[in-house]
């Protein structure tokens, strides 16, 4: 059994769904999931489809060629087809905070995440014992103002050597450069320790505490050159009250960060996120 995931977007027009489903059927495919969305303001059609093929002679490359020539060119589709058998490779970038790292590795170790983690990279050595305990290679790449370019080249070499598909910044406290962003567009996931865009900065919980907020939140998004302004993948909030101390807010916030980041990782790894004009379409 071979299973593929198809993601497409194009200008909205008649007969796209019918044509795609007919194509799958004519190639002995069995559609097990299909969802679509039309952005009326931009007149763009989006679709996510999962299809199974029982034939042992199924060829993914041949299928891609047929799909392109028979459908993609006709409808001017932007499309990607993924094999469900292949796990994407995710690199983890961390600094000193360990709560997100522990959560991700725990889920990974239990088989909850459909992916591979070829390595963990950090600008500090503090979290190396955690990587060692999970038997995942750890690379220490210090970053200073004087060595930032060299560090970036080392990062790029590691990512290319390990054939990494996407990167997760699990509280990596460095600004990622334009070079890395261009190399991995919409493939670098960050967790922001507040509900964007409110209370940004180094001490969001302190600011929230002073304002007496009743809700705190966390945001996971793809990074762009504009800081904390990339397409949002997942968000969540928690209700708090005047009885919460700063310590309580931080603890609750870290719980949210773990949940929001792990959910964003799952959505990306399972190819359920599409990005168009800095906005995400997230399929169920």
XYZ file of N, CA and C in Angstrom:
852
model
N 0.839 -1.196 0.000
C 0.000 0.000 0.000
C 0.876 1.249 0.000
N 0.618 2.156 -0.931
C 1.330 3.426 -1.004
C 0.343 4.552 -0.711
N 0.756 5.509 0.092
C -0.118 6.624 0.451
C 0.585 7.943 0.184
N -0.135 8.867 -0.434
C 0.430 10.184 -0.726
C -0.432 11.270 -0.087
N 0.185 12.428 0.118
C -0.532 13.628 0.536
C -0.312 14.686 -0.530
N -1.400 15.252 -1.019
C -1.350 16.273 -2.068
C -1.797 17.613 -1.507
N -1.004 18.650 -1.736
C -1.362 20.021 -1.379
C -1.361 20.862 -2.642
N -2.454 21.583 -2.875
C -2.506 22.437 -4.061
C -3.140 23.783 -3.711
N -2.748 24.814 -4.466
C -3.471 26.071 -4.448
C -3.365 26.711 -5.822
N -4.385 27.479 -6.157
C -4.444 28.124 -7.464
C -5.575 29.149 -7.433
N -5.706 29.900 -8.502
C -6.853 30.788 -8.645
C -8.114 29.936 -8.664
N -9.119 30.344 -7.911
C -10.355 29.565 -7.846
C -11.040 29.533 -9.212
N -11.482 28.349 -9.581
C -12.113 28.136 -10.883
C -12.946 26.864 -10.835
N -13.883 26.687 -11.766
C -14.753 25.506 -11.739
C -13.996 24.204 -12.009
N -14.529 23.116 -11.456
C -14.151 21.731 -11.781
C -12.796 21.273 -11.232
N -12.195 22.017 -10.307
C -10.904 21.563 -9.777
C -11.089 20.286 -8.963
N -12.027 20.296 -8.032
C -12.229 19.127 -7.168
C -12.602 17.910 -7.990
N -13.548 18.079 -8.903
C -13.980 16.961 -9.744
C -12.826 16.416 -10.575
N -12.002 17.293 -11.112
C -10.884 16.859 -11.957
C -9.830 16.107 -11.148
N -9.537 16.617 -9.939
C -8.531 15.964 -9.103
C -9.008 14.591 -8.649
N -10.247 14.501 -8.182
C -10.766 13.211 -7.703
C -10.898 12.210 -8.841
N -11.289 12.680 -10.013
C -11.370 11.788 -11.177
C -9.998 11.274 -11.562
N -8.998 12.155 -11.494
C -7.623 11.751 -11.806
C -7.154 10.671 -10.840
N -7.436 10.848 -9.555
C -7.042 9.843 -8.562
C -7.706 8.501 -8.849
N -8.989 8.527 -9.156
C -9.719 7.290 -9.436
C -9.202 6.605 -10.693
N -8.893 7.385 -11.714
C -8.408 6.810 -12.977
C -7.019 6.200 -12.827
N -6.313 6.578 -11.757
C -4.996 5.997 -11.483
C -5.053 4.999 -10.323
N -6.253 4.434 -10.121
C -6.481 3.381 -9.111
C -6.202 3.861 -7.692
N -6.478 5.131 -7.431
C -6.294 5.671 -6.093
C -7.590 5.659 -5.302
N -7.452 5.501 -3.993
C -8.595 5.542 -3.081
C -8.413 6.732 -2.147
N -9.244 7.756 -2.313
C -9.129 8.963 -1.493
C -9.658 8.680 -0.088
N -8.808 8.915 0.912
C -9.199 8.648 2.299
C -9.404 9.940 3.092
N -9.002 11.073 2.524
C -9.216 12.372 3.165
C -9.189 13.437 2.088
N -10.108 14.402 2.205
C -10.074 15.552 1.304
C -10.691 16.749 2.012
N -10.052 17.888 1.888
C -10.576 19.122 2.458
C -10.136 20.257 1.554
N -10.956 21.306 1.506
C -10.633 22.437 0.643
C -11.154 23.735 1.249
N -10.577 24.822 0.776
C -10.962 26.138 1.275
C -10.757 27.145 0.155
N -11.685 28.092 0.059
C -11.555 29.182 -0.906
C -11.440 30.498 -0.145
N -10.361 31.203 -0.379
C -10.179 32.542 0.172
C -10.886 33.502 -0.777
N -12.058 33.960 -0.380
C -12.885 34.792 -1.263
C -12.239 36.143 -1.549
N -11.528 36.691 -0.586
C -10.925 38.007 -0.785
C -9.818 37.966 -1.830
N -9.037 36.861 -1.823
C -7.932 36.755 -2.774
C -8.261 35.852 -3.961
N -9.451 35.210 -3.901
C -9.910 34.311 -4.955
C -8.920 33.167 -5.201
N -8.468 32.560 -4.089
C -7.508 31.464 -4.169
C -8.141 30.195 -3.586
N -7.963 29.113 -4.305
C -8.473 27.804 -3.896
C -7.346 26.993 -3.262
N -7.633 26.337 -2.135
C -6.664 25.491 -1.445
C -7.266 24.098 -1.258
N -6.422 23.082 -1.359
C -6.894 21.714 -1.140
C -5.806 20.858 -0.512
N -6.240 19.974 0.394
C -5.370 18.931 0.940
C -6.077 17.601 0.746
N -5.348 16.631 0.209
C -5.936 15.329 -0.120
C -4.965 14.212 0.237
N -5.487 13.134 0.804
C -4.712 11.926 1.057
C -5.300 10.800 0.222
N -4.437 10.044 -0.422
C -4.899 8.992 -1.324
C -4.007 7.759 -1.187
N -4.638 6.581 -1.245
C -3.921 5.307 -1.150
C -3.950 4.575 -2.484
N -2.854 3.869 -2.764
C -2.723 3.081 -3.981
C -2.276 1.672 -3.604
N -3.062 0.694 -4.006
C -2.778 -0.689 -3.619
C -1.775 -1.371 -4.543
N -1.607 -0.853 -5.740
C -0.758 -1.507 -6.736
C 0.711 -1.494 -6.318
N 1.374 -2.627 -6.461
C 2.814 -2.719 -6.158
C 3.661 -1.998 -7.197
N 3.063 -1.717 -8.339
C 3.807 -1.063 -9.416
C 3.708 0.461 -9.350
N 3.083 0.983 -8.294
C 2.925 2.430 -8.174
C 4.281 3.122 -8.097
N 4.461 4.162 -8.895
C 5.694 4.945 -8.917
C 5.353 6.396 -8.603
N 5.928 6.930 -7.542
C 5.642 8.300 -7.148
C 6.122 9.296 -8.206
N 7.291 9.058 -8.773
C 7.818 9.972 -9.783
C 6.958 9.974 -11.042
N 6.505 8.806 -11.449
C 5.626 8.716 -12.621
C 4.297 9.406 -12.334
N 3.794 9.211 -11.126
C 2.535 9.826 -10.742
C 2.650 11.352 -10.758
N 3.758 11.876 -10.242
C 3.973 13.323 -10.245
C 4.000 13.868 -11.675
N 4.663 13.138 -12.563
C 4.753 13.571 -13.959
C 3.369 13.622 -14.601
N 2.560 12.578 -14.366
C 1.213 12.539 -14.923
C 0.346 13.652 -14.350
N 0.453 13.859 -13.053
C -0.350 14.891 -12.403
C -0.006 16.266 -12.974
N 1.266 16.511 -13.169
C 1.696 17.801 -13.699
C 1.188 18.022 -15.115
N 1.347 17.023 -15.971
C 0.981 17.175 -17.388
C -0.531 17.183 -17.608
N -1.272 16.405 -16.816
C -2.706 16.274 -17.048
C -3.563 17.246 -16.250
N -3.053 17.721 -15.100
C -3.864 18.599 -14.260
C -3.204 19.939 -13.930
N -1.968 19.871 -13.438
C -1.312 21.083 -12.940
C -1.189 22.151 -14.021
N -0.805 21.755 -15.219
C -0.646 22.727 -16.298
C -1.993 23.298 -16.733
N -3.017 22.456 -16.750
C -4.353 22.894 -17.170
C -4.921 23.953 -16.233
N -4.815 23.720 -14.925
C -5.392 24.635 -13.939
C -4.386 25.634 -13.363
N -3.134 25.571 -13.829
C -2.066 26.432 -13.308
C -1.926 26.263 -11.797
N -1.830 24.996 -11.389
C -1.755 24.668 -9.977
C -0.348 24.882 -9.423
N -0.272 25.341 -8.179
C 0.939 25.255 -7.383
C 0.734 24.038 -6.493
N 1.615 23.059 -6.583
C 1.317 21.792 -5.918
C 2.562 21.120 -5.348
N 2.310 20.267 -4.336
C 3.350 19.422 -3.758
C 2.724 18.075 -3.435
N 3.448 17.016 -3.734
C 2.994 15.667 -3.403
C 4.054 15.017 -2.531
N 3.619 14.488 -1.383
C 4.523 13.864 -0.433
C 4.163 12.392 -0.263
N 5.178 11.568 -0.099
C 4.956 10.164 0.247
C 4.731 10.062 1.749
N 3.658 9.372 2.137
C 3.339 9.233 3.564
C 4.338 8.333 4.282
N 5.104 7.549 3.532
C 6.074 6.644 4.161
C 7.302 7.379 4.670
N 7.577 8.549 4.103
C 8.805 9.265 4.462
C 8.572 10.233 5.616
N 9.328 10.047 6.699
C 9.248 10.952 7.830
C 10.116 12.184 7.560
N 9.574 13.388 7.741
C 10.413 14.575 7.574
C 11.462 14.664 8.677
N 12.592 15.278 8.354
C 13.677 15.433 9.317
C 13.641 16.836 9.928
N 13.628 16.875 11.260
C 13.509 18.130 11.996
C 14.743 18.365 12.866
N 15.384 19.510 12.672
C 16.489 19.905 13.547
C 15.945 20.784 14.661
N 16.457 20.590 15.872
C 16.049 21.393 17.019
C 17.155 22.374 17.385
N 16.804 23.657 17.450
C 17.730 24.693 17.900
C 17.278 25.142 19.296
N 18.196 25.120 20.262
C 17.858 25.484 21.640
C 18.951 26.383 22.218
N 18.651 26.972 23.376
C 19.647 27.764 24.102
C 19.788 27.222 25.518
N 19.069 27.825 26.474
C 19.185 27.366 27.866
C 17.871 26.888 28.474
N 16.733 27.396 27.980
C 15.441 26.944 28.490
C 15.196 25.503 28.036
N 14.738 24.659 28.981
C 14.635 23.236 28.658
C 13.209 22.688 28.566
N 12.188 23.490 28.924
C 10.839 22.928 29.016
C 10.296 22.459 27.669
N 10.509 23.247 26.614
C 10.036 22.836 25.290
C 10.833 21.636 24.771
N 12.123 21.634 25.023
C 12.961 20.531 24.567
C 12.537 19.219 25.207
N 12.351 19.214 26.517
C 11.910 18.001 27.212
C 10.576 17.506 26.653
N 9.659 18.437 26.425
C 8.335 18.059 25.935
C 8.410 17.434 24.547
N 9.166 18.060 23.658
C 9.288 17.544 22.290
C 9.943 16.168 22.290
N 11.039 16.019 23.028
C 11.749 14.751 23.046
C 10.929 13.647 23.697
N 10.125 14.001 24.702
C 9.236 13.018 25.313
C 8.204 12.518 24.322
N 7.611 13.423 23.559
C 6.631 13.050 22.539
C 7.294 12.257 21.414
N 8.496 12.678 21.071
C 9.246 11.977 20.010
C 9.588 10.553 20.436
N 10.031 10.408 21.674
C 10.429 9.101 22.184
C 9.247 8.137 22.275
N 8.062 8.678 22.504
C 6.867 7.842 22.628
C 6.219 7.536 21.289
N 6.771 8.093 20.196
C 6.229 7.831 18.869
C 5.077 8.738 18.480
N 4.862 9.790 19.256
C 3.747 10.699 18.987
C 4.010 11.593 17.783
N 5.270 11.880 17.492
C 5.618 12.770 16.391
C 6.112 11.970 15.191
N 5.486 12.192 14.032
C 5.862 11.486 12.811
C 7.004 12.247 12.134
N 8.221 12.019 12.644
C 9.387 12.721 12.126
C 10.652 12.080 12.669
N 11.782 12.559 12.162
C 13.085 12.156 12.665
C 13.810 13.400 13.176
N 14.603 13.231 14.233
C 15.421 14.332 14.759
C 16.886 13.948 14.597
N 17.535 14.406 13.528
C 18.935 14.019 13.306
C 19.915 14.674 14.270
N 19.565 15.861 14.790
C 20.468 16.502 15.752
C 19.782 17.648 16.483
N 20.404 18.019 17.593
C 20.025 19.206 18.364
C 21.208 20.159 18.348
N 20.939 21.436 18.090
C 22.005 22.438 18.011
C 21.745 23.525 19.046
N 22.813 23.989 19.672
C 22.669 25.040 20.670
C 23.858 25.978 20.657
N 23.598 27.215 21.054
C 24.685 28.178 21.223
C 25.270 28.102 22.628
N 24.765 27.185 23.459
C 25.290 26.938 24.800
C 25.407 25.429 25.025
N 26.129 25.054 26.072
C 26.311 23.629 26.392
C 25.336 23.120 27.461
N 24.518 24.004 27.997
C 23.665 23.662 29.138
C 22.762 22.457 28.904
N 22.221 22.309 27.702
C 21.223 21.275 27.442
C 21.799 20.010 26.798
N 23.109 19.949 26.683
C 23.730 18.766 26.098
C 23.377 17.479 26.862
N 23.348 17.487 28.213
C 22.986 16.256 28.928
C 21.600 15.720 28.549
N 20.679 16.619 28.209
C 19.346 16.170 27.795
C 19.430 15.451 26.456
N 20.151 16.036 25.513
C 20.332 15.393 24.204
C 21.001 14.030 24.373
N 22.006 13.977 25.223
C 22.718 12.715 25.451
C 21.793 11.652 26.042
N 20.910 12.064 26.953
C 20.014 11.096 27.597
C 19.012 10.512 26.615
N 18.729 11.239 25.523
C 17.812 10.743 24.492
C 18.573 10.177 23.284
N 19.898 10.100 23.414
C 20.751 9.540 22.353
C 20.599 10.270 21.019
N 20.537 11.592 21.093
C 20.448 12.414 19.888
C 21.715 13.260 19.792
N 22.373 13.275 18.636
C 23.604 14.068 18.486
C 23.376 15.533 18.837
N 24.354 16.108 19.536
C 24.274 17.493 19.991
C 25.454 18.268 19.418
N 25.175 19.427 18.830
C 26.228 20.266 18.272
C 26.220 21.624 18.981
N 27.383 21.989 19.493
C 27.535 23.277 20.162
C 28.118 24.263 19.169
N 27.310 25.274 18.798
C 27.763 26.295 17.854
C 27.579 27.660 18.517
N 28.626 28.149 19.211
C 28.520 29.452 19.884
C 28.261 30.576 18.881
N 27.506 31.578 19.320
C 27.198 32.715 18.452
C 27.529 34.012 19.190
N 28.419 34.781 18.600
C 28.698 36.129 19.091
C 28.570 37.072 17.903
N 28.607 38.367 18.196
C 28.513 39.334 17.110
C 29.656 39.158 16.117
N 30.827 38.792 16.623
C 31.999 38.650 15.761
C 31.990 37.341 14.974
N 31.326 36.296 15.525
C 31.384 34.972 14.878
C 30.058 34.556 14.247
N 29.093 35.466 14.172
C 27.758 35.103 13.705
C 27.776 34.510 12.301
N 28.566 35.074 11.406
C 28.617 34.569 10.027
C 29.190 33.155 9.989
N 30.282 32.922 10.719
C 30.889 31.588 10.743
C 29.931 30.572 11.386
N 29.243 30.985 12.425
C 28.287 30.091 13.081
C 27.159 29.717 12.134
N 26.712 30.688 11.393
C 25.639 30.448 10.423
C 26.073 29.454 9.352
N 27.299 29.579 8.874
C 27.795 28.641 7.864
C 27.896 27.234 8.438
N 28.304 27.122 9.694
C 28.363 25.813 10.338
C 26.963 25.217 10.473
N 26.001 26.056 10.822
C 24.617 25.593 10.908
C 24.123 25.083 9.558
N 24.376 25.847 8.515
C 23.938 25.462 7.171
C 24.583 24.152 6.725
N 25.855 23.976 7.044
C 26.548 22.739 6.683
C 25.929 21.533 7.387
N 25.600 21.689 8.672
C 24.978 20.600 9.425
C 23.590 20.274 8.861
N 22.832 21.306 8.552
C 21.483 21.106 8.013
C 21.530 20.386 6.670
N 22.479 20.763 5.835
C 22.607 20.124 4.520
C 23.128 18.699 4.644
N 24.122 18.491 5.493
C 24.687 17.156 5.678
C 23.642 16.164 6.162
N 22.778 16.616 7.074
C 21.758 15.734 7.646
C 20.446 15.769 6.866
N 20.437 16.514 5.749
C 19.250 16.591 4.877
C 17.990 16.968 5.662
N 18.120 18.013 6.444
C 17.022 18.470 7.292
C 15.931 19.133 6.449
N 14.666 18.800 6.766
C 13.520 19.358 6.054
C 12.997 20.637 6.701
N 12.995 20.681 8.037
C 12.550 21.890 8.706
C 13.213 22.019 10.068
N 13.158 23.227 10.615
C 13.855 23.575 11.853
C 12.840 24.064 12.877
N 13.048 23.685 14.119
C 12.212 24.183 15.210
C 13.089 24.914 16.215
N 12.738 26.154 16.485
C 13.445 26.951 17.480
C 12.723 26.760 18.809
N 13.221 25.828 19.613
C 12.591 25.494 20.889
C 13.182 26.385 21.980
N 12.820 27.657 21.918
C 13.365 28.711 22.774
C 14.862 28.920 22.486
N 15.160 29.066 21.197
C 16.511 29.416 20.746
C 16.611 30.928 20.786
N 17.461 31.444 21.653
C 17.486 32.875 21.946
C 18.492 33.633 21.076
N 18.389 33.409 19.774
C 19.196 34.139 18.806
C 18.306 34.519 17.626
N 18.566 35.676 17.040
C 17.830 36.078 15.840
C 18.411 35.322 14.647
N 17.556 34.618 13.936
C 17.989 33.837 12.777
C 18.177 34.770 11.584
N 19.261 34.571 10.854
C 19.611 35.493 9.780
C 18.782 35.268 8.516
N 18.838 36.247 7.653
C 18.131 36.210 6.371
C 18.577 35.018 5.527
N 19.855 34.673 5.597
C 20.378 33.560 4.799
C 19.675 32.251 5.141
N 19.531 31.980 6.425
C 18.881 30.746 6.860
C 17.385 30.765 6.525
N 16.761 31.924 6.679
C 15.333 32.049 6.365
C 15.085 31.809 4.879
N 15.955 32.354 4.028
C 15.809 32.166 2.579
C 16.011 30.707 2.181
N 16.879 30.021 2.915
C 17.161 28.617 2.619
C 15.997 27.726 3.047
N 15.298 28.122 4.106
C 14.184 27.328 4.635
C 12.928 28.198 4.777
N 12.366 28.655 3.649
C 11.168 29.512 3.722
C 9.964 28.742 4.255
N 9.307 29.306 5.249
C 8.147 28.676 5.892
C 8.481 27.271 6.398
N 9.720 27.103 6.816
C 10.174 25.815 7.342
C 10.969 25.980 8.641
N 10.896 27.170 9.223
C 11.531 27.415 10.525
C 10.427 27.849 11.482
N 10.140 26.996 12.457
C 9.039 27.227 13.391
C 9.575 27.783 14.705
N 8.960 28.853 15.163
C 9.370 29.473 16.422
C 8.205 29.451 17.404
N 8.513 29.481 18.685
C 7.489 29.615 19.716
C 7.682 30.967 20.383
N 6.624 31.746 20.444
C 6.712 33.058 21.077
C 6.006 32.999 22.413
N 6.657 33.509 23.430
C 6.158 33.394 24.794
C 5.120 34.447 25.137
N 4.233 34.735 24.198
C 3.058 35.560 24.478
C 2.089 35.408 23.322
N 0.910 35.955 23.521
C -0.110 35.907 22.480
C 0.120 37.109 21.568
N 0.813 36.875 20.466
C 1.180 37.988 19.589
C -0.066 38.743 19.136
N 0.068 40.074 19.017
C 1.273 40.889 19.193
C 1.381 41.543 20.569
N 0.571 41.119 21.544
C 0.567 41.806 22.833
C 1.755 41.426 23.708
N 2.246 42.396 24.465
C 3.277 42.161 25.475
C 4.537 41.495 24.900
N 4.997 42.000 23.785
C 6.240 41.481 23.222
C 7.405 42.002 24.048
N 8.547 41.355 23.903
C 9.724 41.796 24.621
C 10.287 40.717 25.516
N 11.289 41.081 26.274
C 12.036 40.096 27.058
C 11.267 39.590 28.277
N 10.345 40.417 28.819
C 9.629 40.019 30.031
C 8.118 40.206 29.867
N 7.517 39.409 28.967
C 6.088 39.592 28.703
C 5.210 39.304 29.910
N 5.603 38.331 30.741
C 4.774 37.988 31.896
C 4.812 39.096 32.948
N 5.932 39.787 33.046
C 6.013 40.907 33.977
C 5.104 42.050 33.507
N 5.112 42.283 32.193
C 4.234 43.322 31.642
C 2.775 42.951 31.836
N 2.472 41.671 31.596
C 1.100 41.199 31.767
C 0.660 41.312 33.221
N 1.564 41.012 34.115
C 1.266 41.079 35.555
C 0.926 42.513 35.963
N 1.694 43.457 35.463
C 1.481 44.858 35.818
C 0.153 45.379 35.275
N -0.287 44.807 34.140
C -1.549 45.245 33.544
C -2.757 44.501 34.106
N -2.515 43.484 34.948
C -3.612 42.737 35.529
C -4.416 41.966 34.513
N -3.746 41.350 33.536
C -4.451 40.656 32.457
C -5.215 39.454 32.980
N -6.236 39.094 32.242
C -7.056 37.944 32.602
C -6.818 36.763 31.658
N -6.051 36.996 30.611
C -5.696 35.935 29.666
C -4.220 36.068 29.315
N -3.513 34.947 29.303
C -2.162 34.921 28.734
C -2.171 33.903 27.602
N -1.186 33.977 26.735
C -1.198 33.079 25.597
C 0.180 32.783 25.073
N 0.215 31.972 24.024
C 1.463 31.612 23.365
C 1.184 31.435 21.876
N 2.184 31.704 21.055
C 2.012 31.699 19.604
C 3.165 30.963 18.932
N 2.829 30.037 18.048
C 3.845 29.373 17.235
C 3.668 29.824 15.788
N 4.781 30.196 15.167
C 4.691 30.756 13.817
C 5.959 30.439 13.030
N 5.856 30.550 11.720
C 7.042 30.487 10.868
C 7.756 31.824 10.966
N 9.080 31.779 10.974
C 9.808 33.038 11.093
C 10.035 33.667 9.731
N 10.062 34.979 9.724
C 10.362 35.779 8.546
C 11.410 36.810 8.946
N 11.826 37.597 7.982
C 12.834 38.617 8.280
C 12.301 39.650 9.262
N 11.000 39.917 9.229
C 10.394 40.825 10.197
C 10.151 40.053 11.477
N 10.753 40.486 12.555
C 10.736 39.755 13.816
C 9.311 39.560 14.346
N 8.987 38.315 14.682
C 7.699 37.950 15.290
C 6.510 38.356 14.433
N 6.665 38.321 13.121
C 5.576 38.735 12.232
C 5.275 37.685 11.166
N 5.787 36.466 11.362
C 5.587 35.421 10.368
C 4.219 34.776 10.458
N 3.869 33.938 9.477
C 2.564 33.265 9.446
C 2.339 32.427 10.697
N 1.187 32.607 11.332
C 0.871 31.941 12.594
C 0.299 30.548 12.335
N 0.869 29.557 13.010
C 0.428 28.172 12.859
C -0.558 27.783 13.948
N -0.226 28.114 15.187
C -1.034 27.661 16.326
C -0.949 28.688 17.451
N -2.071 28.877 18.143
C -2.107 29.748 19.316
C -3.014 29.126 20.368
N -2.758 29.488 21.623
C -3.640 29.051 22.699
C -3.556 30.066 23.832
N -4.601 30.070 24.658
C -4.652 31.005 25.776
C -5.066 30.274 27.039
N -4.808 30.910 28.171
C -5.255 30.394 29.465
C -5.779 31.565 30.288
N -6.856 31.326 31.005
C -7.413 32.367 31.864
C -6.628 32.424 33.182
N -6.354 33.641 33.634
C -5.652 33.852 34.898
C -6.423 34.896 35.695
N -6.022 35.083 36.933
C -6.715 36.060 37.783
C -5.721 36.852 38.615
N -6.264 37.751 39.420
C -5.421 38.593 40.267
C -4.663 37.780 41.312
N -5.062 36.526 41.519
C -4.378 35.689 42.513
C -3.065 35.133 42.001
N -2.833 35.216 40.679
C -1.618 34.664 40.082
C -0.422 35.578 40.359
N 0.653 34.962 40.824
C 1.919 35.685 40.958
C 2.656 35.643 39.622
N 3.762 36.383 39.522
C 4.576 36.318 38.304
C 5.063 34.899 38.075
N 5.450 34.224 39.159
C 5.902 32.838 39.054
C 4.797 31.950 38.496
N 3.565 32.179 38.946
C 2.431 31.402 38.443
C 2.208 31.662 36.955
N 2.319 32.927 36.553
C 2.130 33.285 35.148
C 3.185 32.622 34.272
N 4.423 32.633 34.734
C 5.506 32.013 33.961
C 5.269 30.514 33.816
N 4.867 29.859 34.905
C 4.614 28.413 34.859
C 3.475 28.095 33.900
N 2.391 28.866 33.977
C 1.257 28.649 33.077
C 1.650 28.931 31.636
N 2.440 29.978 31.454
C 2.903 30.321 30.106
C 3.766 29.242 29.493
N 4.628 28.639 30.287
C 5.495 27.577 29.769
C 4.688 26.342 29.391
N 3.615 26.068 30.158
C 2.728 24.967 29.774
C 2.120 25.232 28.402
N 1.673 26.476 28.194
C 1.098 26.836 26.897
C 2.128 26.722 25.780
N 3.339 27.182 26.046
C 4.389 27.114 25.032
C 4.609 25.682 24.564
N 4.676 24.756 25.507
C 4.912 23.353 25.169
C 3.796 22.806 24.292
N 2.567 23.093 24.677
C 1.417 22.564 23.930
C 1.338 23.178 22.536
N 1.470 24.485 22.471
C 1.351 25.192 21.195
C 2.463 24.784 20.232
N 3.691 24.668 20.739
C 4.804 24.291 19.867
C 4.662 22.855 19.379
N 4.298 21.935 20.257
C 4.151 20.536 19.835
C 3.032 20.386 18.818
N 1.935 21.132 18.996
C 0.843 21.084 18.025
C 1.279 21.625 16.673
N 2.052 22.706 16.691
C 2.553 23.277 15.437
C 3.480 22.298 14.726
N 4.315 21.616 15.484
C 5.213 20.614 14.897
C 4.418 19.500 14.243
N 3.392 18.999 14.928
C 2.556 17.933 14.371
C 1.893 18.380 13.074
N 1.329 19.580 13.090
C 0.648 20.082 11.899
C 1.606 20.198 10.723
N 2.798 20.720 10.979
C 3.771 20.866 9.890
C 4.271 19.505 9.406
N 4.629 18.629 10.333
C 5.171 17.318 9.961
C 4.149 16.483 9.198
N 2.866 16.664 9.502
C 1.808 15.927 8.821
C 1.290 16.653 7.583
N 1.998 17.671 7.160
C 1.676 18.424 5.945
C 0.246 18.954 5.950
N -0.104 19.598 7.068
C -1.450 20.150 7.196
C -1.478 21.675 7.162
N -0.325 22.276 6.881
C -0.241 23.735 6.871
C 0.167 24.226 5.484
N -0.570 25.197 4.969
C -0.202 25.866 3.724
C -0.069 27.360 4.016
N 0.890 27.998 3.363
C 1.129 29.425 3.576
C 0.911 30.169 2.270
N 0.140 31.248 2.371
C -0.092 32.109 1.191
C -0.164 33.555 1.661
N 0.752 34.386 1.155
C 0.793 35.809 1.500
C 0.829 36.034 3.012
N 1.740 35.335 3.655
C 1.994 35.480 5.109
C 0.809 35.068 5.972
N -0.076 34.256 5.404
C -1.222 33.744 6.159
C -1.264 32.233 6.003
N -1.633 31.536 7.078
C -1.671 30.079 7.008
C -3.095 29.573 6.795
N -3.171 28.465 6.078
C -4.384 27.653 6.007
C -4.022 26.363 6.705
N -4.706 26.064 7.807
C -4.381 24.893 8.614
C -5.547 23.904 8.535
N -5.283 22.750 7.918
C -6.321 21.748 7.745
C -6.411 20.852 8.974
N -7.571 20.297 9.208
C -7.790 19.449 10.374
C -7.189 18.061 10.151
